[in-house]
One Martini backbone bead per residue (centre of mass of N, CA, C, O) as a GRO file, in nm:
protein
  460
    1UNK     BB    1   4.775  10.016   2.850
    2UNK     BB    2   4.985  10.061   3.084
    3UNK     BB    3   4.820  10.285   3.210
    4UNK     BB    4   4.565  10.125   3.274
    5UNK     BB    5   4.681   9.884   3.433
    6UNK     BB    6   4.831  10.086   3.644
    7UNK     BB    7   4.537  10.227   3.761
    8UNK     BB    8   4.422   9.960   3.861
    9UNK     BB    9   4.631   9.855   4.040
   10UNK     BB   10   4.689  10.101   4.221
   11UNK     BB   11   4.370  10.034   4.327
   12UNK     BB   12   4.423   9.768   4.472
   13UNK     BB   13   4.241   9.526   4.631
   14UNK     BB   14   3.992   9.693   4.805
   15UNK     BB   15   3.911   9.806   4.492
   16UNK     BB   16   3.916   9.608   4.263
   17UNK     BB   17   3.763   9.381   4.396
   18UNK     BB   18   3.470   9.501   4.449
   19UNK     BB   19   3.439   9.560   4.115
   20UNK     BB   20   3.467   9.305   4.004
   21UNK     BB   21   3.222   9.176   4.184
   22UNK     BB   22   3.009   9.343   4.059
   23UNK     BB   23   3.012   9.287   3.801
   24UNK     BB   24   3.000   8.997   3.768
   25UNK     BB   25   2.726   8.968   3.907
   26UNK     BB   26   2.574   9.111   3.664
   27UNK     BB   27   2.675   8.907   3.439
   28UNK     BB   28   2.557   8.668   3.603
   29UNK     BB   29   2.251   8.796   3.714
   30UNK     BB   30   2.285   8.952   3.939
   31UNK     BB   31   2.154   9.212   4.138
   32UNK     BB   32   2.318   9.513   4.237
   33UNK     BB   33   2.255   9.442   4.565
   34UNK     BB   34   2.416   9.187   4.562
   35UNK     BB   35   2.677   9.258   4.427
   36UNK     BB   36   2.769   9.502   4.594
   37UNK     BB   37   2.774   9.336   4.897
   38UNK     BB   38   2.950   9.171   4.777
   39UNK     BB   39   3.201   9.356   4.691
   40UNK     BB   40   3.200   9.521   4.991
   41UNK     BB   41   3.291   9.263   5.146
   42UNK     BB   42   3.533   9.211   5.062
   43UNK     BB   43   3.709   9.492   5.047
   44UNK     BB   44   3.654   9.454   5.399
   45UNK     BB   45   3.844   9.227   5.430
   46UNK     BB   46   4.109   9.349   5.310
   47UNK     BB   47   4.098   9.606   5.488
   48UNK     BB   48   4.135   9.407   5.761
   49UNK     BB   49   4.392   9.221   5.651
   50UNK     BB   50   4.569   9.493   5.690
   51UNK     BB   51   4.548   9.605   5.949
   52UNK     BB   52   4.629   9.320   6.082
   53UNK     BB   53   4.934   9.333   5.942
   54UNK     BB   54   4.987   9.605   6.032
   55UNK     BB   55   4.987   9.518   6.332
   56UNK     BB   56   5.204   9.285   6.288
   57UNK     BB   57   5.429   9.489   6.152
   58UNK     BB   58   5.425   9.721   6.427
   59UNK     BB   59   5.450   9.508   6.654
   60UNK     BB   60   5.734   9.339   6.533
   61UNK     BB   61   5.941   9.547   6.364
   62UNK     BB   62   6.096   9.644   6.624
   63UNK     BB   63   6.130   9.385   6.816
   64UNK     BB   64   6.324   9.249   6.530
   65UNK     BB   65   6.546   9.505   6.585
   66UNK     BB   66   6.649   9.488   6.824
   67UNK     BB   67   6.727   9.168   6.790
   68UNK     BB   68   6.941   9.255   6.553
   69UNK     BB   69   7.106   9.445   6.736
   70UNK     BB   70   7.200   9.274   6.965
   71UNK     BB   71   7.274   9.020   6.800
   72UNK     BB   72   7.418   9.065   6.546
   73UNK     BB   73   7.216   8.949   6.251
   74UNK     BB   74   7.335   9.076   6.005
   75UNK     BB   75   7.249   9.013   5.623
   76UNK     BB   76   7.336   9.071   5.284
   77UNK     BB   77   7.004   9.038   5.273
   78UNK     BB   78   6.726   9.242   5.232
   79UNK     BB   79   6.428   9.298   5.317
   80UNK     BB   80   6.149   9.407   5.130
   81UNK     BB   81   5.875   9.266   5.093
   82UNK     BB   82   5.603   9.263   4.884
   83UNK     BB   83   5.548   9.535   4.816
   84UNK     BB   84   5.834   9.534   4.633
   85UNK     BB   85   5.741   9.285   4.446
   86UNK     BB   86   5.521   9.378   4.356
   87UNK     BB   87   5.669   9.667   4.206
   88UNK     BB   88   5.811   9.535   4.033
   89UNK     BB   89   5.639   9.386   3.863
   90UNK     BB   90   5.420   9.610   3.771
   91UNK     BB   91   5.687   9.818   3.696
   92UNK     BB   92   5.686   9.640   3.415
   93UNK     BB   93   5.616   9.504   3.092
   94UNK     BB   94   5.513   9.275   3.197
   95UNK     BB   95   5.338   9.374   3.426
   96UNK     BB   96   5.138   9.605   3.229
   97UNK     BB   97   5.022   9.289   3.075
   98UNK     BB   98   4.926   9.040   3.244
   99UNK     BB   99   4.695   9.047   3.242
  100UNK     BB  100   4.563   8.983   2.989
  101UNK     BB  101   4.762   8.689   2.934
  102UNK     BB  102   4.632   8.550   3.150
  103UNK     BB  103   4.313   8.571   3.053
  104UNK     BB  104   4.403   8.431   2.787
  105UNK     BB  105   4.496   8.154   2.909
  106UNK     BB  106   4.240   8.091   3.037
  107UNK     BB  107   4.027   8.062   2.810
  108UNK     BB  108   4.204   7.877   2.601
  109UNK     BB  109   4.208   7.640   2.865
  110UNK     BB  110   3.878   7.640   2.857
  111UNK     BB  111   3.826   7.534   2.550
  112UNK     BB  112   4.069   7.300   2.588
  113UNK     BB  113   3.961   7.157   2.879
  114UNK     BB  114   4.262   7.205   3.091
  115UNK     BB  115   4.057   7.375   3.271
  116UNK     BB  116   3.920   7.448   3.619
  117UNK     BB  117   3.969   7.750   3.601
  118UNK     BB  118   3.880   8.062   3.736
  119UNK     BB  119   4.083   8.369   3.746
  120UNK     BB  120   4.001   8.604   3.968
  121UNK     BB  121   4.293   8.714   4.092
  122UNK     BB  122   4.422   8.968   4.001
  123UNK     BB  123   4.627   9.099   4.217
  124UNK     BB  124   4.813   8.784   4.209
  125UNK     BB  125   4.978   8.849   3.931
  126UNK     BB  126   5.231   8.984   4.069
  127UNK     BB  127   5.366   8.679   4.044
  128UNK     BB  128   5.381   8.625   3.763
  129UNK     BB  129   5.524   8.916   3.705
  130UNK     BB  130   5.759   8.853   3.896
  131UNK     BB  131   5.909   8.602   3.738
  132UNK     BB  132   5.891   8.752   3.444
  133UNK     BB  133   6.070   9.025   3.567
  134UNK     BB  134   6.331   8.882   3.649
  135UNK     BB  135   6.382   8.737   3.374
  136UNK     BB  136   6.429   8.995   3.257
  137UNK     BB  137   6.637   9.136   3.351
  138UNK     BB  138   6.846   8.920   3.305
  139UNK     BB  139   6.823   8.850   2.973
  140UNK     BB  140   6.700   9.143   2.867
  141UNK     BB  141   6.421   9.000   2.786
  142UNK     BB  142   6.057   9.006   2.732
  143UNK     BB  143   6.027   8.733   2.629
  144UNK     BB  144   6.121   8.544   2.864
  145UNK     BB  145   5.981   8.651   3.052
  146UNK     BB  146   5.656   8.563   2.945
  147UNK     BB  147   5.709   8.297   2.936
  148UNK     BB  148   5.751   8.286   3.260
  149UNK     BB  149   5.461   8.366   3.352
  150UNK     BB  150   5.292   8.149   3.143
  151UNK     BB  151   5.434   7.892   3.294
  152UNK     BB  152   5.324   7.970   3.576
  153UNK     BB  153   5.023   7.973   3.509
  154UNK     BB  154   4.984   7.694   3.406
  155UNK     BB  155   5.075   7.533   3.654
  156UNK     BB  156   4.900   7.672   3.843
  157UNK     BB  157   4.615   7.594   3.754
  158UNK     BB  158   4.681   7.267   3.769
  159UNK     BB  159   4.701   7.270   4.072
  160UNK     BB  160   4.435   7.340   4.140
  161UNK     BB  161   4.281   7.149   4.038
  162UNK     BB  162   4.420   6.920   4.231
  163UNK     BB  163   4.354   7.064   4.479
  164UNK     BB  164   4.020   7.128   4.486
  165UNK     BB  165   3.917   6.886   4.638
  166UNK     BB  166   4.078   6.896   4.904
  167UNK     BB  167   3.987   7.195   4.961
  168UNK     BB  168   3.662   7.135   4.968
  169UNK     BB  169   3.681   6.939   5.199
  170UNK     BB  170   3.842   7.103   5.408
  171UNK     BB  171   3.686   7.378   5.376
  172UNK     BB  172   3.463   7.556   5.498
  173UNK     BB  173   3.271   7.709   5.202
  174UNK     BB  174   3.471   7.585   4.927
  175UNK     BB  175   3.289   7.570   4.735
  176UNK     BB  176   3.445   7.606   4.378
  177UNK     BB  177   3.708   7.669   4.504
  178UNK     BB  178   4.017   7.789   4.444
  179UNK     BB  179   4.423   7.819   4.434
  180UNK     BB  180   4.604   8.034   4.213
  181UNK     BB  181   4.901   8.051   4.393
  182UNK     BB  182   5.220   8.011   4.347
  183UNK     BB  183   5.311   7.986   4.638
  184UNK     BB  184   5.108   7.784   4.735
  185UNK     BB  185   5.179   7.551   4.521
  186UNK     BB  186   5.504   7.496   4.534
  187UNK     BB  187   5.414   7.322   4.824
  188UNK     BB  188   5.268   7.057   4.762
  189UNK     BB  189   5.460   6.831   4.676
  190UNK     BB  190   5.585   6.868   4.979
  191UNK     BB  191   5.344   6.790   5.133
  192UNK     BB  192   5.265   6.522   5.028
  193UNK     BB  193   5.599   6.369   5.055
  194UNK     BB  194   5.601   6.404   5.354
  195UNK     BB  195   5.329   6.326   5.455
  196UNK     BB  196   5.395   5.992   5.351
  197UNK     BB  197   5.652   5.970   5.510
  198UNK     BB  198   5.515   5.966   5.776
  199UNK     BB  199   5.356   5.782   5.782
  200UNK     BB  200   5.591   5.542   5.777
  201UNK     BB  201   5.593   5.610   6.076
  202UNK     BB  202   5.623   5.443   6.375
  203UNK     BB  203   5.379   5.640   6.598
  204UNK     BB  204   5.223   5.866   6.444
  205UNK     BB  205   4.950   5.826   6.531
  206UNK     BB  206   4.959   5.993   6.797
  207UNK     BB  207   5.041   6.301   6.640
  208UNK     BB  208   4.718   6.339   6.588
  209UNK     BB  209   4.722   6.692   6.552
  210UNK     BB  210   4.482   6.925   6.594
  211UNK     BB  211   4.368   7.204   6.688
  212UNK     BB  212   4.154   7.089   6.859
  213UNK     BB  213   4.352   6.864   6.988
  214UNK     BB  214   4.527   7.097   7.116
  215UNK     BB  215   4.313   7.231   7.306
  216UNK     BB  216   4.250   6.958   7.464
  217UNK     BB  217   4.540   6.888   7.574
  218UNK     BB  218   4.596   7.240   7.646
  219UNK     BB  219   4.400   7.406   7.643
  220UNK     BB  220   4.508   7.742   7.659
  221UNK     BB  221   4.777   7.704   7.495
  222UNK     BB  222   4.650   7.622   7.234
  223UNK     BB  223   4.553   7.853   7.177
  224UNK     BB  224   4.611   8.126   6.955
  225UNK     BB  225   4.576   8.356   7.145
  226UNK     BB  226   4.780   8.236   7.383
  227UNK     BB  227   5.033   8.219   7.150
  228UNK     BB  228   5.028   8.521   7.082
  229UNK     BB  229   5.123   8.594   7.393
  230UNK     BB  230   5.366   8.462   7.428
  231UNK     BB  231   5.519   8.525   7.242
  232UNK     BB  232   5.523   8.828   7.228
  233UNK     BB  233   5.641   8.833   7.506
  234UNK     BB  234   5.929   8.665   7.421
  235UNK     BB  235   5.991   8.896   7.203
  236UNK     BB  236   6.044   9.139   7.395
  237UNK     BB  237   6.263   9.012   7.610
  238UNK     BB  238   6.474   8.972   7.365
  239UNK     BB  239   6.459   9.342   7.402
  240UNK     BB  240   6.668   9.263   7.701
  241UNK     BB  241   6.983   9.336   7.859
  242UNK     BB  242   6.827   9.329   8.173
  243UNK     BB  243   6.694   9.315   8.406
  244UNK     BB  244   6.577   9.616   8.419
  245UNK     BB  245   6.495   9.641   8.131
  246UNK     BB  246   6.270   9.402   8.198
  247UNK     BB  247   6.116   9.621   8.405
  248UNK     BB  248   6.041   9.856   8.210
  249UNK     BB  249   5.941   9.713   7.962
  250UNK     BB  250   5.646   9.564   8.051
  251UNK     BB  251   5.466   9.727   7.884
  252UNK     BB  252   5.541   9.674   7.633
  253UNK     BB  253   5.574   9.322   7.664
  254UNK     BB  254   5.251   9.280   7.687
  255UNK     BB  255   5.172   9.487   7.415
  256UNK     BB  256   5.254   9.281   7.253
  257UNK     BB  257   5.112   9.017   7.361
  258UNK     BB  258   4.814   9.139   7.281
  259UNK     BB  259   4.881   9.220   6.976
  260UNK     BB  260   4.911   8.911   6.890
  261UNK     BB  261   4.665   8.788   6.988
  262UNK     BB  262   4.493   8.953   6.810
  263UNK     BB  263   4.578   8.842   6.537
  264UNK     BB  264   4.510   8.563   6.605
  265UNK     BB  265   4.172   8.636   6.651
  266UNK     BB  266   4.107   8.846   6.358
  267UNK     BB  267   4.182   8.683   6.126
  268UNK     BB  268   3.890   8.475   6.133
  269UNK     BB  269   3.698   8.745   6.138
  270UNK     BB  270   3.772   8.831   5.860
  271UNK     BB  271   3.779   8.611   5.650
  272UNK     BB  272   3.465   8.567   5.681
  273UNK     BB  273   3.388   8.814   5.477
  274UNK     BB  274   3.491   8.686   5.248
  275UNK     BB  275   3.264   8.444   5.219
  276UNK     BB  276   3.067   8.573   5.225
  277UNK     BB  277   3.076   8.742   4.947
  278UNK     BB  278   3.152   8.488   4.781
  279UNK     BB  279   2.926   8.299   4.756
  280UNK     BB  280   2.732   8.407   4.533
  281UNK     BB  281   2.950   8.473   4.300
  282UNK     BB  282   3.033   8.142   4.303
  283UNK     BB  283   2.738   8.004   4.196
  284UNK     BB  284   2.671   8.195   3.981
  285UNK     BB  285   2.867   8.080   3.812
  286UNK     BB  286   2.904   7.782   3.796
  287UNK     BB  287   2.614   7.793   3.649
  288UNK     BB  288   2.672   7.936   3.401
  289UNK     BB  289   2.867   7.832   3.348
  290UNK     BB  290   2.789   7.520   3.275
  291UNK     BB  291   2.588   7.600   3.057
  292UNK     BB  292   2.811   7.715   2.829
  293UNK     BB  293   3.004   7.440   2.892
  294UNK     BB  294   3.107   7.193   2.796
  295UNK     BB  295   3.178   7.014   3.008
  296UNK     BB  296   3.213   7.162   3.346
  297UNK     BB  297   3.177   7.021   3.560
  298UNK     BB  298   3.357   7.166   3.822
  299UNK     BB  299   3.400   7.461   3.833
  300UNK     BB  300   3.622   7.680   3.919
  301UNK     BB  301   3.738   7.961   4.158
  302UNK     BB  302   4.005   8.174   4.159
  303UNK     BB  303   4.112   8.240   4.475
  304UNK     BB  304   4.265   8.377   4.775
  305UNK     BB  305   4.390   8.293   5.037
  306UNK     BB  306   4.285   8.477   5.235
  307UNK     BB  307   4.033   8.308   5.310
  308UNK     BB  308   4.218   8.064   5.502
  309UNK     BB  309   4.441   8.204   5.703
  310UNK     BB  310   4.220   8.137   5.953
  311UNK     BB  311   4.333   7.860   6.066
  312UNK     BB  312   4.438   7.748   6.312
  313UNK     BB  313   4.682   7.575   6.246
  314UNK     BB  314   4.796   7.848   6.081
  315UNK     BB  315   4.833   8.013   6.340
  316UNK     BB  316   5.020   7.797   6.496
  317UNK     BB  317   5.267   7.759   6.291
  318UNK     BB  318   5.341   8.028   6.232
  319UNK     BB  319   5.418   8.127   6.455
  320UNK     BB  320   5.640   7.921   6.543
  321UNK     BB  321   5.819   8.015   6.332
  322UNK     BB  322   5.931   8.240   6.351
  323UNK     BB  323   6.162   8.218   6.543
  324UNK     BB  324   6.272   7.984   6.391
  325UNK     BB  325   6.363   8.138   6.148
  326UNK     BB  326   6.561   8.327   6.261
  327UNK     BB  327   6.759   8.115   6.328
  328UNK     BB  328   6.809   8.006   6.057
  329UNK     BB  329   6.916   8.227   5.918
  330UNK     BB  330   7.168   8.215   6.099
  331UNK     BB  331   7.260   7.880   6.066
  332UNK     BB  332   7.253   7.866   5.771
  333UNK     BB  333   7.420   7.722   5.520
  334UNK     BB  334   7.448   7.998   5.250
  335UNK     BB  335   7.255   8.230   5.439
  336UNK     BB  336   7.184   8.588   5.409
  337UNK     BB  337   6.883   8.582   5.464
  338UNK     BB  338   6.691   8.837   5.635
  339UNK     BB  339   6.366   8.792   5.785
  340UNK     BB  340   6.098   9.004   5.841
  341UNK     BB  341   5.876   9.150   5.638
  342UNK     BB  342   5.790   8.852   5.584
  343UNK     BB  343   5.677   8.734   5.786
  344UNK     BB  344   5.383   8.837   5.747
  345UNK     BB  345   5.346   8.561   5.511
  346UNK     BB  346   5.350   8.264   5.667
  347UNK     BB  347   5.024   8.215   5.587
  348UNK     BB  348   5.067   8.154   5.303
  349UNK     BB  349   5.214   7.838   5.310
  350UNK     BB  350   4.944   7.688   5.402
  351UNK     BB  351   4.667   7.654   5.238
  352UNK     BB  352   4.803   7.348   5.054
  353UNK     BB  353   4.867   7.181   5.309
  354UNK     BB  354   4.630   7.122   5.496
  355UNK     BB  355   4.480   6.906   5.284
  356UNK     BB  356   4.712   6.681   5.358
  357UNK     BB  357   4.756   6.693   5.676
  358UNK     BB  358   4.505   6.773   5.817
  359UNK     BB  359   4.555   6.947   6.026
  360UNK     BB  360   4.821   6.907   6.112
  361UNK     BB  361   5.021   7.002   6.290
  362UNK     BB  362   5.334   6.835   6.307
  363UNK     BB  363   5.325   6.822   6.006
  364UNK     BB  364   5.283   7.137   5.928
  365UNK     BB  365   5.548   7.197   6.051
  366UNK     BB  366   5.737   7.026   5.917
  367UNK     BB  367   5.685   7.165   5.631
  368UNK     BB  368   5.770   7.431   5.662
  369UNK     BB  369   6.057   7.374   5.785
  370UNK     BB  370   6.160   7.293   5.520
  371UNK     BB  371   6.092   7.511   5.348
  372UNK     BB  372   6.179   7.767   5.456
  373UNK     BB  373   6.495   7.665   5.406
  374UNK     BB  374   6.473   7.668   5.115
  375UNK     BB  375   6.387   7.975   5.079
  376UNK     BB  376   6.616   8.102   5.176
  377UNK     BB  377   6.826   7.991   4.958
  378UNK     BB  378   6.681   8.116   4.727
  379UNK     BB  379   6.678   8.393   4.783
  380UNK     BB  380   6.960   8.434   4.772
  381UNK     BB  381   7.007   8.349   4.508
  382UNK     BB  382   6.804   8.601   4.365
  383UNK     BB  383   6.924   8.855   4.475
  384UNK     BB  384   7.066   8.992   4.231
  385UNK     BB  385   6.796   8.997   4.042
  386UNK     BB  386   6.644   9.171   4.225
  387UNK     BB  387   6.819   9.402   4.266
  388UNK     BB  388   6.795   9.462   3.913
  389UNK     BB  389   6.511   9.518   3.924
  390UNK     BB  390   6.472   9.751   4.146
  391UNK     BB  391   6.691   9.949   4.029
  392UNK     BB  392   6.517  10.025   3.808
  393UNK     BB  393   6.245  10.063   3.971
  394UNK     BB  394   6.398  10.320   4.112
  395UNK     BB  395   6.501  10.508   3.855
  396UNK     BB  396   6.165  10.493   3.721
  397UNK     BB  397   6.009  10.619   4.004
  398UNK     BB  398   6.102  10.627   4.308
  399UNK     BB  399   6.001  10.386   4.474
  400UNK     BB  400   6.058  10.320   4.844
  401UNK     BB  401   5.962  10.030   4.812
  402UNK     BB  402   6.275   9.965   4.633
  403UNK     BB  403   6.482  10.088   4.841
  404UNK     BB  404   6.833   9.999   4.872
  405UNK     BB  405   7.063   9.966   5.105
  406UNK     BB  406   7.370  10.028   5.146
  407UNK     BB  407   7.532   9.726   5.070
  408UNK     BB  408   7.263   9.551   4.972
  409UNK     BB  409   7.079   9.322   4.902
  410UNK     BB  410   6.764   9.171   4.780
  411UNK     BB  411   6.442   9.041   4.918
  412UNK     BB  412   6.183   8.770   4.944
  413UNK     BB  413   6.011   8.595   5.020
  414UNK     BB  414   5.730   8.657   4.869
  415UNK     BB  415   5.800   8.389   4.596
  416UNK     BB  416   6.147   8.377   4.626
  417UNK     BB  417   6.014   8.143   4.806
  418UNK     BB  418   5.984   7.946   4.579
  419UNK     BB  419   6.024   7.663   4.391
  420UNK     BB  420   5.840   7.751   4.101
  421UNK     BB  421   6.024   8.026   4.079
  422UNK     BB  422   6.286   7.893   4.066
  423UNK     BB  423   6.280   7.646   3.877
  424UNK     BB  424   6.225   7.871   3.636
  425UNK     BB  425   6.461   8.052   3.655
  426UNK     BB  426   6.688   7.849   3.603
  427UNK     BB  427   6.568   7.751   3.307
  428UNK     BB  428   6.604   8.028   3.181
  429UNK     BB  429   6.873   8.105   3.271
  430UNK     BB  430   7.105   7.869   3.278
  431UNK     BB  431   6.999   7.699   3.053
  432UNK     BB  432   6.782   7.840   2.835
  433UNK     BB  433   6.710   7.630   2.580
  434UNK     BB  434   6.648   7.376   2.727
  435UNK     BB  435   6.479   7.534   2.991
  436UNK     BB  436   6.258   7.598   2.796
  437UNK     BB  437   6.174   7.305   2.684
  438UNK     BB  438   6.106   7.162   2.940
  439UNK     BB  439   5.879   7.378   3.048
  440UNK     BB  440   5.698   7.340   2.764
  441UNK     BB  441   5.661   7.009   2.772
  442UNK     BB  442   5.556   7.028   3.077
  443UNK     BB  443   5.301   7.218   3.041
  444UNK     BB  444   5.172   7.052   2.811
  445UNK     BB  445   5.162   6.776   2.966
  446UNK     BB  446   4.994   6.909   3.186
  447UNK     BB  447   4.738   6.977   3.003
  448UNK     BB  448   4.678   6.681   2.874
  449UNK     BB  449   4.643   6.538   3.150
  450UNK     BB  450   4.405   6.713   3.244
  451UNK     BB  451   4.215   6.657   2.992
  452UNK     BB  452   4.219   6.347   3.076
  453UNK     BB  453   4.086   6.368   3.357
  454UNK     BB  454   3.836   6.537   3.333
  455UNK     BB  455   3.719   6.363   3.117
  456UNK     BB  456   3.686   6.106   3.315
  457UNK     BB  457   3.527   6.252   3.503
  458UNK     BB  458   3.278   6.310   3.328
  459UNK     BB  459   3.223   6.019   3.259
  460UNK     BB  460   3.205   5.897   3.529
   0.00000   0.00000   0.00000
């Protein structure tokens, strides 16, 4: 079982992705040539989306090891980057069993209609694996692993669930989908109550600017693409310590800054493709539930983040956090952790944010920076249980995307810096069995609310 759940992680989600939606495509009724064009435009979604993320760490990490190099920015906690995080979770035993466990506890709740979620983003599973192994490696159980795994999973259905009606009203051909996405879930309470907290502040709606506002406002500034050169051209500069190496270096600096205009420009056209493959497949499955489930009316497909994260405001708030993370890394008291390959990640905390602040530049900046500060302390906090699971999993594979320099820590913002896994290990690893009683009543309970609301829309 390790073997073959091993075999098909390793073929990546650019692979994996357009594999399983030809299958089920298939099985849900449409024909081969359907089917088949579903996955393979998804499948070159994730290709165009690894290749633009690529273009922004290829040439964002460069010119901010320069301005760690020149700045002496070095801090105790190593960036270890998504990739790194993920290799963890699938090398150990939590991960090479997660898929199933996950699959069938999403079964479970969907006979008990606890769940309106069918999460079929098997890739993004490394999330739950994630924080199973990290308490695995603490506790040095794999029951307590799997315990941490199964909470996480199930808290984060129940997320799904509750954010699905905002997220289909608030993103356009999003009708069906949900996400849940451990990562982006764990920010949604902050969303919530930041947005509430302002709304309450006196003036504030003079600053209901969203992306489209904010073009008209600022005519060319407001714009993705001209704010990802300038901030890139920013960023260049930074990596001159005299106006001569300043004029010497003038095109490397303009080319970095055309290089992030680009990314802010190509990821809303990459993410197009995701939507084109996923929508016939999105539609026949909740046709097909809907008709073998009794009351099922509402049933959502679970799919990555990735679907959204070309949203404008999502580009232009990401980028803005960008160079202002960097700062509180430095001045933060408590935090070690500096991050850089995880920059790479920032548009993954907004999709479940925009929903809430409804696409407001401002709310949505101000929630960034709050979970950040916080992102910041946490991946911290687990940085040495995160390093005790790296440094098994590379004692056992080998793998170098998994090796600390010595003398440092490792960490992620990518999960660790979530507030839902860090919840989970502390209640795991702290508390102990206090804190896995309360995690299973909280879990408990929040499946039996949510089937009783589930059942209220149905009945109404």
């Amino acid at each position: 079982m390790e073997q073959i759940f091993s075999y098909i992680i390793g073929l990546g989600a650019a692979v994996m992705m357009p594999l399983i939606f030809t299958v089920l495509g298939l099985c849900i009724g449409l024909n081969f040539n359907r089917s088949l064009m579903s996955g393979l435009k998804v499948g070159v979604g994730f290709v165009g989306l690894s290749i633009v993320t690529a273009l922004l760490t290829s040439a964002l990490g460069p010119a901010l090891n320069a301005v760690v190099g020149i700045y002496d920015l070095q801090l105790q906690v190593f960036d270890m980057g998504w990739p790194a995080a993920a290799a963890v979770a699938y090398n150990t035993a939590v991960g090479a069993f997660i898929i199933p466990v996950c699959l069938g506890v999403n079964l479970l709740l969907l006979f008990l209609r606890g769940t309106r979620t069918v999460n079929i983003d098997l890739w993004n599973y490394w999330h739950f694996a994630f924080i199973g192994a990290v308490v695995y490696f603490a506790s040095d159980s794999l029951l307590w692993g799997f315990f941490a795994a199964i909470i996480c999973y199930i808290i984060t259905l129940i997320i799904a669930d509750i954010t699905a009606p905002k997220f289909q009203s608030f993103y356009n051909g999003m009708e069906g989908i949900s996400i849940p996405q451990p990562f982006c879930a764990g920010f949604v309470p902050f969303a919530w109550g930041i947005n509430k907290a302002l709304d309450k502040i006196p003036g504030m709606e003079r600053l209901e600017i969203d992306a489209e506002g904010l073009k008209k406002r600022f005519g060319i500034m407001g714009e993705p693409l001209f704010l990802g050169v300038v901030v890139g051209i920013v960023i260049g500069c930074l990596t001159c310590t005299s106006g001569g190496e300043l004029v010497d270096k003038t095109p490397y600096i303009l080319g970095l800054g055309i290089k992030m205009g680009a990314v802010m420009e190509l990821i809303p056209r990459v993410t197009a493709l995701f939507i084109e493959g996923l929508k016939p497949i999105s539609d026949a499955t909740r046709e097909l539930i809907a008709r073998r489930f009794k009351g099922a009316q509402g049933l959502s497909i679970g799919m990555s983040p990735a679907l959204v994260i070309g949203h404008p405001t999502t580009l232009v708030v990401s980028l803005l956090l960008i160079p202002v993370t960097l700062v509180l890394a430095v001045v933060l008291p408590g935090n070690e952790f500096l991050p850089l390959a995880s920059l790479a990640g920032m548009f993954y905390v907004f999709p479940l944010v925009l929903p809430y602040t409804k696409g407001n530049v401002v709310k949505t900046f101000i929630v960034g920076l709050v979970v950040i500060v916080l992102a910041l302390l946490m991946v911290t906090n687990m940085a040495p249980f995160f390093t005790s699971a790296a440094h098994d999993v590379y004692a056992n594979t080998g793998d170098a995307a998994v090796a600390i320099p010595e003398g440092f820590l490792g960490g992620s913002l990518d999960f660790a810096g979530s507030p839902l896994a860090w919840i989970i290990f502390q209640c795991c690893h702290s508390l102990r069995y206090i804190g896995a009683g309360i995690l299973a009543i909280g879990a408990i309970a929040l499946v039996v609310w949510n089937r009783r609301r589930i059942a209220g829309q149905n009945a109404a």
